[in-house]
PDB file of C-alpha atoms in Angstrom:
ATOM      1  CA  MET A   1    -151.780 -72.078-105.202  1.00 71.00           C
ATOM      2  CA  GLY A   2    -154.682 -75.032-104.009  1.00 76.00           C
ATOM      3  CA  LYS A   3    -157.241 -73.080-101.871  1.00 87.00           C
ATOM      4  CA  VAL A   4    -158.127 -76.751-100.525  1.00 91.00           C
ATOM      5  CA  ALA A   5    -154.564 -77.745-100.474  1.00 90.00           C
ATOM      6  CA  ARG A   6    -153.665 -74.691 -97.658  1.00 93.00           C
ATOM      7  CA  GLN A   7    -156.667 -75.544 -95.376  1.00 94.00           C
ATOM      8  CA  VAL A   8    -155.564 -78.924 -94.649  1.00 96.00           C
ATOM      9  CA  VAL A   9    -152.283 -78.254 -94.237  1.00 96.00           C
ATOM     10  CA  GLU A  10    -153.317 -75.549 -92.285  1.00 96.00           C
ATOM     11  CA  GLN A  11    -156.544 -77.615 -90.245  1.00 96.00           C
ATOM     12  CA  ALA A  12    -154.097 -80.421 -89.628  1.00 96.00           C
ATOM     13  CA  GLY A  13    -152.347 -77.812 -86.715  1.00 96.00           C
ATOM     14  CA  VAL A  14    -148.813 -76.276 -89.460  1.00 97.00           C
ATOM     15  CA  ASN A  15    -148.370 -72.559 -89.205  1.00 97.00           C
ATOM     16  CA  VAL A  16    -148.586 -72.706 -93.342  1.00 97.00           C
ATOM     17  CA  ASP A  17    -146.675 -68.620 -93.569  1.00 97.00           C
ATOM     18  CA  VAL A  18    -143.336 -70.390 -91.213  1.00 96.00           C
ATOM     19  CA  LEU A  19    -143.787 -73.517 -93.585  1.00 98.00           C
ATOM     20  CA  LEU A  20    -143.261 -71.487 -96.327  1.00 98.00           C
ATOM     21  CA  ASP A  21    -140.108 -69.629 -94.714  1.00 96.00           C
ATOM     22  CA  LYS A  22    -138.335 -72.851 -94.296  1.00 97.00           C
ATOM     23  CA  LEU A  23    -139.113 -74.346 -97.896  1.00 98.00           C
ATOM     24  CA  ILE A  24    -138.120 -71.007 -99.692  1.00 98.00           C
ATOM     25  CA  ARG A  25    -134.940 -70.932 -97.943  1.00 97.00           C
ATOM     26  CA  ALA A  26    -134.267 -74.353 -98.494  1.00 98.00           C
ATOM     27  CA  ALA A  27    -135.019 -73.875-102.363  1.00 98.00           C
ATOM     28  CA  SER A  28    -132.847 -71.057-102.300  1.00 98.00           C
ATOM     29  CA  ALA A  29    -129.729 -73.504-100.622  1.00 98.00           C
ATOM     30  CA  GLU A  30    -130.782 -74.766-103.236  1.00 98.00           C
ATOM     31  CA  PHE A  31    -130.149 -73.157-106.080  1.00 98.00           C
ATOM     32  CA  THR A  32    -127.146 -71.332-104.453  1.00 98.00           C
ATOM     33  CA  THR A  33    -125.660 -75.202-104.125  1.00 98.00           C
ATOM     34  CA  PHE A  34    -125.512 -75.804-107.194  1.00 98.00           C
ATOM     35  CA  TYR A  35    -124.147 -72.594-108.211  1.00 98.00           C
ATOM     36  CA  TYR A  36    -121.735 -73.027-105.604  1.00 98.00           C
ATOM     37  CA  TYR A  37    -120.841 -77.687-106.653  1.00 98.00           C
ATOM     38  CA  THR A  38    -120.640 -76.190-110.209  1.00 98.00           C
ATOM     39  CA  ILE A  39    -117.685 -73.677-109.071  1.00 98.00           C
ATOM     40  CA  LEU A  40    -116.338 -76.921-106.880  1.00 97.00           C
ATOM     41  CA  ARG A  41    -116.450 -79.445-109.451  1.00 97.00           C
ATOM     42  CA  VAL A  42    -114.903 -77.964-111.916  1.00 97.00           C
ATOM     43  CA  ASN A  43    -111.668 -77.189-109.449  1.00 97.00           C
ATOM     44  CA  SER A  44    -111.799 -81.094-108.530  1.00 96.00           C
ATOM     45  CA  ILE A  45    -108.766 -82.163-111.010  1.00 95.00           C
ATOM     46  CA  GLY A  46    -105.658 -84.111-109.933  1.00 92.00           C
ATOM     47  CA  PHE A  47    -104.679 -87.238-108.874  1.00 89.00           C
ATOM     48  CA  ASP A  48    -107.174 -86.684-105.715  1.00 84.00           C
ATOM     49  CA  GLY A  49    -109.494 -84.366-107.959  1.00 90.00           C
ATOM     50  CA  GLU A  50    -110.466 -86.113-110.716  1.00 91.00           C
ATOM     51  CA  GLY A  51    -111.760 -88.896-108.223  1.00 88.00           C
ATOM     52  CA  LEU A  52    -113.806 -86.559-106.249  1.00 92.00           C
ATOM     53  CA  LYS A  53    -115.394 -84.240-109.539  1.00 94.00           C
ATOM     54  CA  GLU A  54    -118.218 -87.350-110.689  1.00 93.00           C
ATOM     55  CA  ILE A  55    -119.339 -87.209-106.907  1.00 93.00           C
ATOM     56  CA  ILE A  56    -120.126 -84.083-106.698  1.00 96.00           C
ATOM     57  CA  GLU A  57    -121.564 -82.758-110.158  1.00 96.00           C
ATOM     58  CA  ASP A  58    -123.684 -86.396-108.432  1.00 95.00           C
ATOM     59  CA  ALA A  59    -124.471 -84.558-105.486  1.00 97.00           C
ATOM     60  CA  ARG A  60    -125.076 -80.244-107.735  1.00 97.00           C
ATOM     61  CA  ILE A  61    -127.420 -81.989-109.907  1.00 97.00           C
ATOM     62  CA  GLU A  62    -129.540 -83.657-107.334  1.00 97.00           C
ATOM     63  CA  ASP A  63    -129.276 -79.892-105.126  1.00 97.00           C
ATOM     64  CA  ARG A  64    -131.048 -78.891-108.429  1.00 97.00           C
ATOM     65  CA  ASN A  65    -133.522 -81.306-108.786  1.00 97.00           C
ATOM     66  CA  HIS A  66    -133.962 -80.024-105.167  1.00 97.00           C
ATOM     67  CA  PHE A  67    -134.629 -77.303-105.849  1.00 97.00           C
ATOM     68  CA  GLU A  68    -137.266 -78.287-109.188  1.00 95.00           C
ATOM     69  CA  ALA A  69    -139.548 -80.456-106.620  1.00 97.00           C
ATOM     70  CA  LEU A  70    -140.023 -77.776-103.783  1.00 97.00           C
ATOM     71  CA  THR A  71    -140.662 -75.149-106.722  1.00 96.00           C
ATOM     72  CA  PRO A  72    -144.113 -75.873-107.620  1.00 95.00           C
ATOM     73  CA  ARG A  73    -145.069 -76.827-103.368  1.00 96.00           C
ATOM     74  CA  ILE A  74    -143.994 -73.441-102.397  1.00 97.00           C
ATOM     75  CA  TYR A  75    -146.323 -72.525-105.146  1.00 96.00           C
ATOM     76  CA  GLU A  76    -149.357 -74.842-104.013  1.00 95.00           C
ATOM     77  CA  LEU A  77    -149.624 -74.177-100.721  1.00 96.00           C
ATOM     78  CA  GLY A  78    -150.069 -69.823-101.110  1.00 96.00           C
ATOM     79  CA  GLY A  79    -146.395 -68.706-101.236  1.00 96.00           C
ATOM     80  CA  ALA A  80    -144.072 -67.064-103.773  1.00 97.00           C
ATOM     81  CA  LEU A  81    -140.326 -67.363-105.279  1.00 97.00           C
ATOM     82  CA  PRO A  82    -138.638 -63.976-104.623  1.00 97.00           C
ATOM     83  CA  ARG A  83    -138.698 -61.429-108.008  1.00 96.00           C
ATOM     84  CA  ASP A  84    -135.432 -60.890-107.392  1.00 97.00           C
ATOM     85  CA  ILE A  85    -132.895 -63.419-107.517  1.00 96.00           C
ATOM     86  CA  ARG A  86    -130.599 -61.643-105.406  1.00 95.00           C
ATOM     87  CA  GLY A  87    -133.253 -61.807-102.664  1.00 94.00           C
ATOM     88  CA  PHE A  88    -133.855 -65.341-102.907  1.00 96.00           C
ATOM     89  CA  ALA A  89    -130.243 -65.966-102.250  1.00 95.00           C
ATOM     90  CA  ASP A  90    -130.208 -63.694 -99.395  1.00 93.00           C
ATOM     91  CA  VAL A  91    -132.559 -65.833 -97.380  1.00 94.00           C
ATOM     92  CA  ALA A  92    -130.655 -69.272 -98.035  1.00 96.00           C
ATOM     93  CA  GLY A  93    -130.969 -72.147 -95.350  1.00 96.00           C
ATOM     94  CA  CYS A  94    -127.414 -72.571 -95.370  1.00 97.00           C
ATOM     95  CA  PRO A  95    -124.351 -70.889 -95.745  1.00 96.00           C
ATOM     96  CA  ASP A  96    -122.913 -70.546 -98.732  1.00 96.00           C
ATOM     97  CA  ALA A  97    -120.517 -73.495-100.160  1.00 97.00           C
ATOM     98  CA  TYR A  98    -117.369 -71.146-101.698  1.00 97.00           C
ATOM     99  CA  LEU A  99    -114.079 -73.002-102.904  1.00 97.00           C
ATOM    100  CA  PRO A 100    -111.501 -72.896-100.283  1.00 96.00           C
ATOM    101  CA  SER A 101    -109.040 -70.516-100.734  1.00 94.00           C
ATOM    102  CA  ASP A 102    -106.503 -73.139-102.315  1.00 94.00           C
ATOM    103  CA  PRO A 103    -108.490 -74.996-104.341  1.00 92.00           C
ATOM    104  CA  ARG A 104    -106.036 -77.806-105.145  1.00 92.00           C
ATOM    105  CA  ASP A 105    -106.581 -78.917-101.525  1.00 93.00           C
ATOM    106  CA  MET A 106    -108.583 -81.520-101.980  1.00 92.00           C
ATOM    107  CA  LYS A 107    -109.360 -81.624 -97.601  1.00 93.00           C
ATOM    108  CA  GLN A 108    -110.995 -78.278 -97.412  1.00 95.00           C
ATOM    109  CA  MET A 109    -112.986 -78.439-100.661  1.00 95.00           C
ATOM    110  CA  LEU A 110    -114.213 -81.717 -98.620  1.00 96.00           C
ATOM    111  CA  ASN A 111    -114.793 -79.598 -95.601  1.00 96.00           C
ATOM    112  CA  VAL A 112    -116.592 -77.649 -98.069  1.00 97.00           C
ATOM    113  CA  LEU A 113    -118.788 -79.939 -99.310  1.00 97.00           C
ATOM    114  CA  VAL A 114    -119.589 -82.079 -95.655  1.00 97.00           C
ATOM    115  CA  GLU A 115    -120.586 -78.891 -94.312  1.00 97.00           C
ATOM    116  CA  ALA A 116    -122.948 -78.078 -96.943  1.00 98.00           C
ATOM    117  CA  GLU A 117    -124.963 -81.423 -96.735  1.00 97.00           C
ATOM    118  CA  ARG A 118    -124.562 -81.057 -92.960  1.00 97.00           C
ATOM    119  CA  CYS A 119    -126.779 -78.585 -92.913  1.00 97.00           C
ATOM    120  CA  ALA A 120    -129.192 -79.362 -95.996  1.00 98.00           C
ATOM    121  CA  ILE A 121    -129.800 -83.113 -93.657  1.00 97.00           C
ATOM    122  CA  ARG A 122    -130.737 -80.518 -90.537  1.00 96.00           C
ATOM    123  CA  THR A 123    -132.783 -78.756 -92.930  1.00 97.00           C
ATOM    124  CA  TYR A 124    -134.938 -81.347 -93.841  1.00 98.00           C
ATOM    125  CA  ASN A 125    -134.965 -82.934 -90.465  1.00 97.00           C
ATOM    126  CA  GLU A 126    -136.534 -80.259 -89.328  1.00 95.00           C
ATOM    127  CA  ILE A 127    -139.350 -80.035 -92.167  1.00 98.00           C
ATOM    128  CA  CYS A 128    -139.983 -83.954 -91.746  1.00 98.00           C
ATOM    129  CA  GLY A 129    -140.289 -82.625 -88.134  1.00 97.00           C
ATOM    130  CA  MET A 130    -142.543 -80.056 -88.568  1.00 97.00           C
ATOM    131  CA  THR A 131    -145.161 -81.764 -91.197  1.00 98.00           C
ATOM    132  CA  PHE A 132    -145.140 -85.248 -89.974  1.00 98.00           C
ATOM    133  CA  GLY A 133    -148.455 -86.902 -89.764  1.00 97.00           C
ATOM    134  CA  LYS A 134    -149.796 -83.063 -90.300  1.00 97.00           C
ATOM    135  CA  ASP A 135    -148.525 -82.192 -94.883  1.00 98.00           C
ATOM    136  CA  HIS A 136    -147.677 -85.071 -96.185  1.00 97.00           C
ATOM    137  CA  ARG A 137    -147.104 -83.461 -99.438  1.00 97.00           C
ATOM    138  CA  THR A 138    -144.418 -81.781 -98.287  1.00 98.00           C
ATOM    139  CA  TYR A 139    -143.298 -84.392 -95.808  1.00 98.00           C
ATOM    140  CA  GLU A 140    -142.999 -86.258 -98.228  1.00 98.00           C
ATOM    141  CA  ILE A 141    -140.880 -84.482-100.760  1.00 98.00           C
ATOM    142  CA  ALA A 142    -138.657 -83.160 -97.679  1.00 98.00           C
ATOM    143  CA  LEU A 143    -137.853 -86.367 -96.343  1.00 98.00           C
ATOM    144  CA  ALA A 144    -137.182 -87.813-100.692  1.00 98.00           C
ATOM    145  CA  ILE A 145    -134.610 -85.241-100.351  1.00 98.00           C
ATOM    146  CA  LEU A 146    -133.614 -85.863 -97.076  1.00 98.00           C
ATOM    147  CA  HIS A 147    -132.889 -90.058 -98.099  1.00 97.00           C
ATOM    148  CA  GLU A 148    -130.541 -87.890-100.930  1.00 97.00           C
ATOM    149  CA  GLU A 149    -128.892 -85.443 -98.102  1.00 97.00           C
ATOM    150  CA  ILE A 150    -128.598 -88.272 -95.898  1.00 96.00           C
ATOM    151  CA  GLU A 151    -126.386 -90.255 -99.015  1.00 95.00           C
ATOM    152  CA  HIS A 152    -124.879 -86.666-100.147  1.00 96.00           C
ATOM    153  CA  GLU A 153    -123.078 -86.905 -96.596  1.00 96.00           C
ATOM    154  CA  ALA A 154    -122.272 -90.529 -96.457  1.00 95.00           C
ATOM    155  CA  TRP A 155    -120.476 -89.637-100.033  1.00 93.00           C
ATOM    156  CA  PHE A 156    -117.803 -87.316 -98.827  1.00 94.00           C
ATOM    157  CA  SER A 157    -117.642 -88.011 -95.246  1.00 94.00           C
ATOM    158  CA  GLU A 158    -116.156 -91.995 -96.639  1.00 92.00           C
ATOM    159  CA  PHE A 159    -114.079 -89.923 -99.527  1.00 90.00           C
ATOM    160  CA  MET A 160    -112.344 -88.187 -95.969  1.00 90.00           C
ATOM    161  CA  GLY A 161    -112.287 -91.645 -94.310  1.00 89.00           C
ATOM    162  CA  GLU A 162    -114.767 -91.056 -92.006  1.00 89.00           C
ATOM    163  CA  GLY A 163    -116.455 -94.880 -92.112  1.00 84.00           C
ATOM    164  CA  PRO A 164    -117.979 -96.910 -94.833  1.00 87.00           C
ATOM    165  CA  SER A 165    -121.848 -96.070 -95.193  1.00 84.00           C
ATOM    166  CA  GLY A 166    -122.842 -99.075 -98.091  1.00 83.00           C
ATOM    167  CA  HIS A 167    -123.324 -96.079-100.605  1.00 81.00           C
ATOM    168  CA  PHE A 168    -122.388 -96.438-104.113  1.00 79.00           C
ATOM    169  CA  ARG A 169    -122.506 -93.493-106.025  1.00 79.00           C
ATOM    170  CA  ARG A 170    -125.424 -93.129-109.159  1.00 88.00           C
ATOM    171  CA  GLY A 171    -126.274 -94.751-112.439  1.00 86.00           C
ATOM    172  CA  ALA A 172    -126.230 -91.972-114.125  1.00 88.00           C
ATOM    173  CA  PRO A 173    -125.357 -88.582-113.254  1.00 88.00           C
ATOM    174  CA  GLY A 174    -128.011 -86.775-110.232  1.00 89.00           C
ATOM    175  CA  ALA A 175    -130.691 -89.493-110.993  1.00 91.00           C
ATOM    176  CA  SER A 176    -132.095 -88.165-107.339  1.00 94.00           C
ATOM    177  CA  PRO A 177    -133.840 -91.645-106.707  1.00 94.00           C
ATOM    178  CA  HIS A 178    -135.610 -90.450-104.721  1.00 95.00           C
ATOM    179  CA  VAL A 179    -136.976 -86.604-105.685  1.00 96.00           C
ATOM    180  CA  ARG A 180    -137.448 -87.845-109.535  1.00 94.00           C
ATOM    181  CA  LYS A 181    -141.120 -89.122-108.865  1.00 93.00           C
ATOM    182  CA  PHE A 182    -142.006 -85.599-107.281  1.00 93.00           C
ATOM    183  CA  MET A 183    -140.284 -83.967-110.170  1.00 88.00           C
ATOM    184  CA  THR A 184    -143.219 -84.753-112.972  1.00 75.00           C
ATOM    185  CA  ALA A 185    -142.364 -82.861-115.667  1.00 72.00           C
ATOM    186  CA  ASP A 186    -139.141 -84.642-116.146  1.00 69.00           C
ATOM    187  CA  ILE A 187    -140.196 -88.300-116.320  1.00 60.00           C
ATOM    188  CA  GLY A 188    -141.436 -88.991-119.465  1.00 52.00           C
TER     189      GLY A 188
ATOM    190  CA  MET B   1    -122.525 -56.665 -61.178  1.00 57.00           C
ATOM    191  CA  ALA B   2    -126.924 -56.963 -62.261  1.00 86.00           C
ATOM    192  CA  PHE B   3    -127.868 -60.760 -61.873  1.00 93.00           C
ATOM    193  CA  VAL B   4    -131.509 -61.171 -63.472  1.00 95.00           C
ATOM    194  CA  LYS B   5    -133.098 -63.733 -63.144  1.00 95.00           C
ATOM    195  CA  LEU B   6    -134.268 -65.500 -65.976  1.00 96.00           C
ATOM    196  CA  ALA B   7    -135.905 -69.612 -65.940  1.00 96.00           C
ATOM    197  CA  ARG B   8    -136.488 -72.776 -63.686  1.00 97.00           C
ATOM    198  CA  VAL B   9    -133.326 -74.905 -64.319  1.00 96.00           C
ATOM    199  CA  GLU B  10    -136.074 -78.306 -64.779  1.00 96.00           C
ATOM    200  CA  GLU B  11    -137.405 -75.668 -68.512  1.00 96.00           C
ATOM    201  CA  ILE B  12    -134.275 -76.739 -69.701  1.00 97.00           C
ATOM    202  CA  PRO B  13    -133.621 -80.431 -69.796  1.00 96.00           C
ATOM    203  CA  PRO B  14    -130.281 -81.635 -71.011  1.00 96.00           C
ATOM    204  CA  GLY B  15    -129.841 -80.913 -74.179  1.00 96.00           C
ATOM    205  CA  GLN B  16    -131.806 -78.077 -74.659  1.00 97.00           C
ATOM    206  CA  THR B  17    -132.333 -74.869 -75.259  1.00 97.00           C
ATOM    207  CA  LYS B  18    -134.662 -71.911 -74.285  1.00 98.00           C
ATOM    208  CA  TYR B  19    -135.206 -68.200 -75.533  1.00 98.00           C
ATOM    209  CA  VAL B  20    -136.110 -65.929 -73.233  1.00 97.00           C
ATOM    210  CA  CYS B  21    -136.435 -61.991 -73.205  1.00 95.00           C
ATOM    211  CA  PRO B  22    -136.481 -60.584 -69.652  1.00 93.00           C
ATOM    212  CA  GLU B  23    -135.954 -56.794 -69.891  1.00 86.00           C
ATOM    213  CA  GLY B  24    -136.496 -56.669 -73.272  1.00 91.00           C
ATOM    214  CA  ARG B  25    -133.177 -58.850 -74.218  1.00 94.00           C
ATOM    215  CA  PRO B  26    -133.549 -61.509 -75.571  1.00 97.00           C
ATOM    216  CA  VAL B  27    -130.885 -64.656 -74.139  1.00 97.00           C
ATOM    217  CA  ILE B  28    -130.362 -68.135 -75.419  1.00 98.00           C
ATOM    218  CA  LEU B  29    -129.880 -71.095 -72.131  1.00 98.00           C
ATOM    219  CA  ALA B  30    -128.385 -74.070 -72.948  1.00 98.00           C
ATOM    220  CA  ASN B  31    -128.167 -77.448 -70.398  1.00 98.00           C
ATOM    221  CA  TYR B  32    -124.523 -78.579 -72.259  1.00 97.00           C
ATOM    222  CA  ASP B  33    -122.992 -81.742 -71.164  1.00 93.00           C
ATOM    223  CA  GLY B  34    -124.828 -80.571 -67.163  1.00 90.00           C
ATOM    224  CA  GLY B  35    -123.730 -76.463 -67.268  1.00 95.00           C
ATOM    225  CA  ILE B  36    -126.659 -73.999 -68.063  1.00 97.00           C
ATOM    226  CA  TYR B  37    -124.988 -70.928 -70.696  1.00 98.00           C
ATOM    227  CA  ALA B  38    -126.662 -68.250 -71.235  1.00 98.00           C
ATOM    228  CA  LEU B  39    -125.209 -66.528 -74.307  1.00 98.00           C
ATOM    229  CA  THR B  40    -127.549 -63.414 -76.629  1.00 97.00           C
ATOM    230  CA  GLY B  41    -130.118 -64.616 -78.216  1.00 97.00           C
ATOM    231  CA  ILE B  42    -129.475 -62.765 -81.485  1.00 97.00           C
ATOM    232  CA  CYS B  43    -127.967 -64.720 -84.346  1.00 97.00           C
ATOM    233  CA  PRO B  44    -125.217 -61.399 -85.659  1.00 95.00           C
ATOM    234  CA  HIS B  45    -125.119 -62.777 -88.403  1.00 94.00           C
ATOM    235  CA  ARG B  46    -128.392 -61.747 -89.881  1.00 92.00           C
ATOM    236  CA  ASN B  47    -130.031 -60.606 -86.224  1.00 94.00           C
ATOM    237  CA  ASN B  48    -132.810 -62.818 -85.854  1.00 94.00           C
ATOM    238  CA  PRO B  49    -133.567 -64.632 -83.043  1.00 96.00           C
ATOM    239  CA  LEU B  50    -131.850 -67.571 -81.502  1.00 97.00           C
ATOM    240  CA  GLU B  51    -136.157 -68.965 -80.595  1.00 96.00           C
ATOM    241  CA  GLY B  52    -135.646 -72.933 -81.245  1.00 94.00           C
ATOM    242  CA  ALA B  53    -132.086 -72.905 -81.635  1.00 96.00           C
ATOM    243  CA  ILE B  54    -131.301 -76.833 -81.231  1.00 95.00           C
ATOM    244  CA  LEU B  55    -128.102 -77.702 -79.683  1.00 97.00           C
ATOM    245  CA  TRP B  56    -125.588 -80.445 -81.991  1.00 95.00           C
ATOM    246  CA  ASP B  57    -123.358 -81.654 -78.755  1.00 95.00           C
ATOM    247  CA  HIS B  58    -121.697 -77.736 -77.698  1.00 97.00           C
ATOM    248  CA  LEU B  59    -123.075 -75.650 -80.230  1.00 97.00           C
ATOM    249  CA  ILE B  60    -126.384 -73.925 -80.521  1.00 97.00           C
ATOM    250  CA  ASP B  61    -127.543 -74.057 -84.363  1.00 96.00           C
ATOM    251  CA  CYS B  62    -129.879 -71.204 -85.162  1.00 96.00           C
ATOM    252  CA  PRO B  63    -132.578 -72.072 -86.956  1.00 93.00           C
ATOM    253  CA  PHE B  64    -132.768 -69.684 -89.644  1.00 92.00           C
ATOM    254  CA  HIS B  65    -129.007 -69.563 -91.884  1.00 93.00           C
ATOM    255  CA  HIS B  66    -127.730 -72.577 -89.595  1.00 95.00           C
ATOM    256  CA  PHE B  67    -125.249 -70.794 -88.123  1.00 97.00           C
ATOM    257  CA  GLN B  68    -123.950 -73.119 -85.588  1.00 98.00           C
ATOM    258  CA  TYR B  69    -121.645 -70.458 -82.212  1.00 98.00           C
ATOM    259  CA  ASP B  70    -120.321 -72.858 -79.289  1.00 98.00           C
ATOM    260  CA  VAL B  71    -121.745 -72.332 -76.080  1.00 97.00           C
ATOM    261  CA  ARG B  72    -118.954 -72.638 -73.994  1.00 97.00           C
ATOM    262  CA  THR B  73    -117.505 -69.356 -75.312  1.00 98.00           C
ATOM    263  CA  GLY B  74    -119.769 -68.251 -77.280  1.00 98.00           C
ATOM    264  CA  GLU B  75    -117.379 -68.545 -81.446  1.00 98.00           C
ATOM    265  CA  ASN B  76    -118.689 -69.494 -84.135  1.00 98.00           C
ATOM    266  CA  HIS B  77    -118.308 -72.811 -85.417  1.00 97.00           C
ATOM    267  CA  PHE B  78    -119.544 -73.289 -88.446  1.00 97.00           C
ATOM    268  CA  PRO B  79    -119.655 -71.269 -90.677  1.00 97.00           C
ATOM    269  CA  ARG B  80    -116.025 -70.640 -90.095  1.00 96.00           C
ATOM    270  CA  ASN B  81    -114.254 -73.538 -90.679  1.00 96.00           C
ATOM    271  CA  VAL B  82    -115.359 -73.201 -94.218  1.00 96.00           C
ATOM    272  CA  TYR B  83    -115.071 -69.994 -94.590  1.00 96.00           C
ATOM    273  CA  PRO B  84    -112.057 -69.041 -96.985  1.00 95.00           C
ATOM    274  CA  PRO B  85    -110.094 -66.147 -95.586  1.00 92.00           C
ATOM    275  CA  ASP B  86    -108.583 -65.227 -98.800  1.00 92.00           C
ATOM    276  CA  LEU B  87    -112.412 -63.674 -98.213  1.00 91.00           C
ATOM    277  CA  PRO B  88    -111.832 -60.954 -95.740  1.00 89.00           C
ATOM    278  CA  ARG B  89    -115.933 -59.581 -96.106  1.00 91.00           C
ATOM    279  CA  LEU B  90    -117.157 -62.996 -94.041  1.00 93.00           C
ATOM    280  CA  GLN B  91    -115.473 -62.139 -91.932  1.00 91.00           C
ATOM    281  CA  THR B  92    -118.144 -59.317 -90.599  1.00 91.00           C
ATOM    282  CA  GLN B  93    -120.860 -62.460 -90.379  1.00 92.00           C
ATOM    283  CA  LEU B  94    -118.527 -64.412 -88.351  1.00 96.00           C
ATOM    284  CA  ARG B  95    -118.610 -62.272 -85.448  1.00 96.00           C
ATOM    285  CA  PRO B  96    -119.460 -64.215 -81.261  1.00 97.00           C
ATOM    286  CA  LEU B  97    -122.663 -64.252 -79.149  1.00 98.00           C
ATOM    287  CA  LYS B  98    -121.840 -62.611 -76.141  1.00 97.00           C
ATOM    288  CA  VAL B  99    -121.212 -65.419 -72.965  1.00 98.00           C
ATOM    289  CA  PHE B 100    -123.652 -64.125 -70.077  1.00 97.00           C
ATOM    290  CA  PRO B 101    -121.780 -64.705 -66.158  1.00 97.00           C
ATOM    291  CA  VAL B 102    -124.541 -67.990 -64.743  1.00 97.00           C
ATOM    292  CA  LYS B 103    -125.521 -68.558 -61.422  1.00 96.00           C
ATOM    293  CA  ILE B 104    -127.934 -71.032 -59.821  1.00 96.00           C
ATOM    294  CA  GLU B 105    -130.029 -69.788 -56.605  1.00 96.00           C
ATOM    295  CA  ASP B 106    -132.827 -72.820 -55.161  1.00 96.00           C
ATOM    296  CA  GLY B 107    -133.251 -74.428 -58.999  1.00 95.00           C
ATOM    297  CA  TRP B 108    -133.756 -70.402 -60.078  1.00 97.00           C
ATOM    298  CA  ILE B 109    -131.220 -70.161 -63.445  1.00 97.00           C
ATOM    299  CA  TRP B 110    -129.648 -66.085 -63.123  1.00 97.00           C
ATOM    300  CA  ALA B 111    -127.338 -64.562 -65.557  1.00 96.00           C
ATOM    301  CA  ASP B 112    -125.194 -61.516 -65.714  1.00 95.00           C
ATOM    302  CA  LEU B 113    -126.489 -59.908 -68.451  1.00 93.00           C
ATOM    303  CA  SER B 114    -124.575 -56.320 -68.198  1.00 85.00           C
TER     304      SER B 114
END
């Protein structure tokens, strides 16, 4: 924990304990989504599924990256991840993205995916609103994640035919163009 | 009928919610499409208070896990729309919010909490 790193946020008027609760819930949602998206990607097969598989993979890897980017900030602010992963999964800020009853039904699959992304957008929009102009570092991390979650929603939404966004898939799987700069241990 | 005075109408602008706790009973008020709605103020998913809940169209969004409820009926919308029916244990998370009858008198919101 950085003493001044937390102090400046408190003095700017942010309730750091409330913020930490939201960051831990967000990190948990990213971690559990990484798990569930693995199952969704594995089951994305057939004529429709093969086209969906690659964007599930991009979103899956980027959600893991979001977890990686959030975790140091939680500790910097004096928080910690739960010691028990079961407790961690239980505090996830979004519902679990379960494999649908009929995994061959890509509309059901897409519905799970797009709703998960919409929940993530709401989560980071809230954190951005809470930290804007006060906690610059958390705000920048949350904003970078928000950029990617909005792109994820657009990918899945377009697959459902809900309208174009102008986005295209990543050049490399899970490239995280917005969040990458916060994954400092991974940058060579 | 036991109507309880909860808040002034102007305290809940369109598209907003307000959490109140008269006589120790949590209630969430919502102003949607010109109507005032009063519902149980505790999310039945994990029994967290709905204080600070955001209204997205007709859906109240729980700030803890983003479970969403229709303000008009109290029924869960999300994640009901994605939870697989072949996992019955999940259905217990989807209990509705109770909707209370509302009346407005002289700018005051009253709800029958009985």
